[in-house]
Short mmCIF file of C-alpha atoms in Angstrom, two decimals:
data_model
loop_
_atom_site.label_atom_id
_atom_site.label_comp_id
_atom_site.label_asym_id
_atom_site.label_seq_id
_atom_site.Cartn_x
_atom_site.Cartn_y
_atom_site.Cartn_z
CA MET A 1 27.65 -15.03 -24.63
CA ALA A 2 30.15 -12.56 -26.13
CA VAL A 3 28.27 -11.78 -29.36
CA LEU A 4 24.62 -10.79 -29.28
CA PRO A 5 23.21 -10.97 -32.82
CA ALA A 6 21.31 -7.85 -33.85
CA PRO A 7 17.52 -8.22 -33.90
CA PRO A 8 16.14 -8.38 -37.45
CA ALA A 9 13.84 -5.38 -36.82
CA PRO A 10 13.29 -2.63 -34.23
CA THR A 11 12.10 -4.04 -30.92
CA HIS A 12 9.99 -1.07 -29.74
CA GLU A 13 8.17 1.87 -31.33
CA LEU A 14 6.97 5.05 -29.67
CA GLY A 15 5.55 7.88 -31.74
CA GLY A 16 8.07 8.70 -34.46
CA ALA A 17 10.89 6.77 -32.77
CA ARG A 18 11.99 3.17 -33.24
CA PHE A 19 14.26 1.48 -30.72
CA THR A 20 16.35 -1.64 -31.30
CA SER A 21 17.62 -3.28 -28.10
CA LEU A 22 21.17 -4.46 -28.75
CA ALA A 23 22.73 -5.26 -25.36
CA THR A 24 20.31 -5.27 -22.44
CA PRO A 25 19.71 -7.47 -19.39
CA SER A 26 17.03 -9.42 -21.28
CA ARG A 27 19.62 -10.07 -24.02
CA GLY A 28 22.51 -10.95 -21.69
CA SER A 29 24.32 -7.75 -20.62
CA THR A 30 24.64 -7.06 -16.91
CA ASP A 31 26.08 -3.54 -16.51
CA THR A 32 25.23 -1.52 -19.62
CA SER A 33 22.17 -1.23 -21.84
CA VAL A 34 22.81 -0.29 -25.47
CA TRP A 35 20.22 0.37 -28.12
CA LEU A 36 19.82 2.01 -31.50
CA VAL A 37 17.25 4.78 -31.81
CA GLU A 38 15.90 6.04 -35.12
CA ILE A 39 13.74 9.18 -35.02
CA THR A 40 11.83 10.41 -38.05
CA PRO A 41 12.04 14.10 -39.03
CA GLY A 42 9.29 16.23 -37.55
CA THR A 43 9.00 14.12 -34.40
CA ALA A 44 8.63 16.45 -31.43
CA PRO A 45 11.19 16.07 -28.64
CA THR A 46 10.08 14.55 -25.33
CA PRO A 47 11.65 16.49 -22.44
CA HIS A 48 12.73 14.20 -19.62
CA ARG A 49 15.47 13.45 -17.07
CA LEU A 50 17.54 10.36 -16.36
CA THR A 51 18.59 8.86 -13.06
CA ARG A 52 22.01 7.89 -14.48
CA GLU A 53 24.31 9.41 -17.10
CA GLU A 54 23.38 8.46 -20.68
CA VAL A 55 25.60 8.73 -23.74
CA PHE A 56 24.34 9.03 -27.32
CA VAL A 57 26.57 8.68 -30.39
CA VAL A 58 25.06 10.20 -33.51
CA LEU A 59 25.44 7.72 -36.37
CA ALA A 60 23.47 9.53 -39.10
CA GLY A 61 21.52 12.74 -39.45
CA ARG A 62 21.77 15.62 -37.02
CA ALA A 63 20.44 15.91 -33.47
CA HIS A 64 18.77 18.98 -32.00
CA VAL A 65 19.84 18.76 -28.35
CA GLN A 66 18.22 20.62 -25.47
CA LEU A 67 20.28 20.07 -22.33
CA ASP A 68 19.61 21.97 -19.10
CA GLY A 69 18.30 24.99 -21.02
CA ASP A 70 21.13 25.05 -23.61
CA VAL A 71 20.42 24.21 -27.25
CA SER A 72 22.98 22.73 -29.64
CA VAL A 73 23.24 20.50 -32.69
CA ALA A 74 25.19 17.24 -32.81
CA GLU A 75 26.46 15.84 -36.12
CA ALA A 76 27.27 12.28 -37.16
CA GLY A 77 30.21 11.05 -35.08
CA ASP A 78 29.48 13.40 -32.17
CA ALA A 79 28.80 12.09 -28.67
CA ILE A 80 26.12 13.63 -26.48
CA VAL A 81 26.67 13.16 -22.75
CA VAL A 82 23.54 13.65 -20.66
CA PRO A 83 24.28 13.92 -16.93
CA ALA A 84 21.91 12.40 -14.39
CA ASP A 85 19.02 14.58 -13.18
CA VAL A 86 19.45 17.21 -15.94
CA PRO A 87 16.44 18.06 -18.15
CA PHE A 88 17.03 17.20 -21.79
CA ALA A 89 15.30 16.47 -25.08
CA LEU A 90 16.52 15.14 -28.41
CA ALA A 91 15.01 15.43 -31.89
CA PRO A 92 16.15 15.28 -35.51
CA ALA A 93 17.55 18.57 -36.80
CA GLY A 94 16.58 18.95 -40.45
CA ASP A 95 14.92 16.68 -42.96
CA GLU A 96 16.92 13.49 -42.35
CA PRO A 97 16.11 10.81 -39.80
CA LEU A 98 18.31 10.79 -36.71
CA ARG A 99 20.11 7.51 -35.94
CA ALA A 100 21.98 7.26 -32.67
CA LEU A 101 23.50 4.60 -30.47
CA CYS A 102 22.47 5.00 -26.82
CA CYS A 103 24.23 3.69 -23.73
CA LEU A 104 22.74 3.74 -20.22
CA PRO A 105 23.90 1.85 -17.13
CA VAL A 106 21.58 -1.02 -16.20
CA GLY A 107 19.15 0.31 -13.61
CA GLY A 108 19.10 3.80 -15.12
CA GLN A 109 15.62 5.20 -15.48
CA GLY A 110 13.88 8.01 -17.31
CA GLN A 111 11.45 10.45 -15.76
CA LEU A 112 8.96 12.63 -17.59
CA ALA A 113 8.21 16.05 -16.05
CA ASP A 114 4.98 14.88 -14.46
CA GLY A 115 5.74 11.25 -13.73
CA GLU A 116 7.57 8.70 -11.67
CA PRO A 117 10.91 7.21 -12.82
CA PHE A 118 10.55 4.25 -15.19
CA THR A 119 12.85 1.83 -16.96
CA PRO A 120 12.42 2.18 -20.73
CA PRO A 121 11.40 -1.19 -22.21
CA TRP A 122 14.22 -0.99 -24.81
CA ALA A 123 16.76 -0.85 -21.94
CA GLN A 124 15.43 -3.91 -20.08
#
């Protein structure tokens, strides 16, 4: 199937973040998982690592990015490239929600500081 219709509503919620699975193995993609994340202002960042490179494209709002100890802000249209095995965290910067498109190779996993690697449900 070449066109995967967008789900009518977010597919997963976690704290102040909503995830909408767009192209994932459960929806028919085989190499890349793509989802939309929407994070409400004031949501605390969740520091973690990834087993594969992940790319975020900021669609709306601004992103406060912590990447391997460096802090920066990404604006709408900016891409954030997170290398594998590098600590990072992402949160809205300011009073607007953050909307970003996320791309992770199938099989990529997240890992919280005190946990084992896991596949996020929105990437499955």
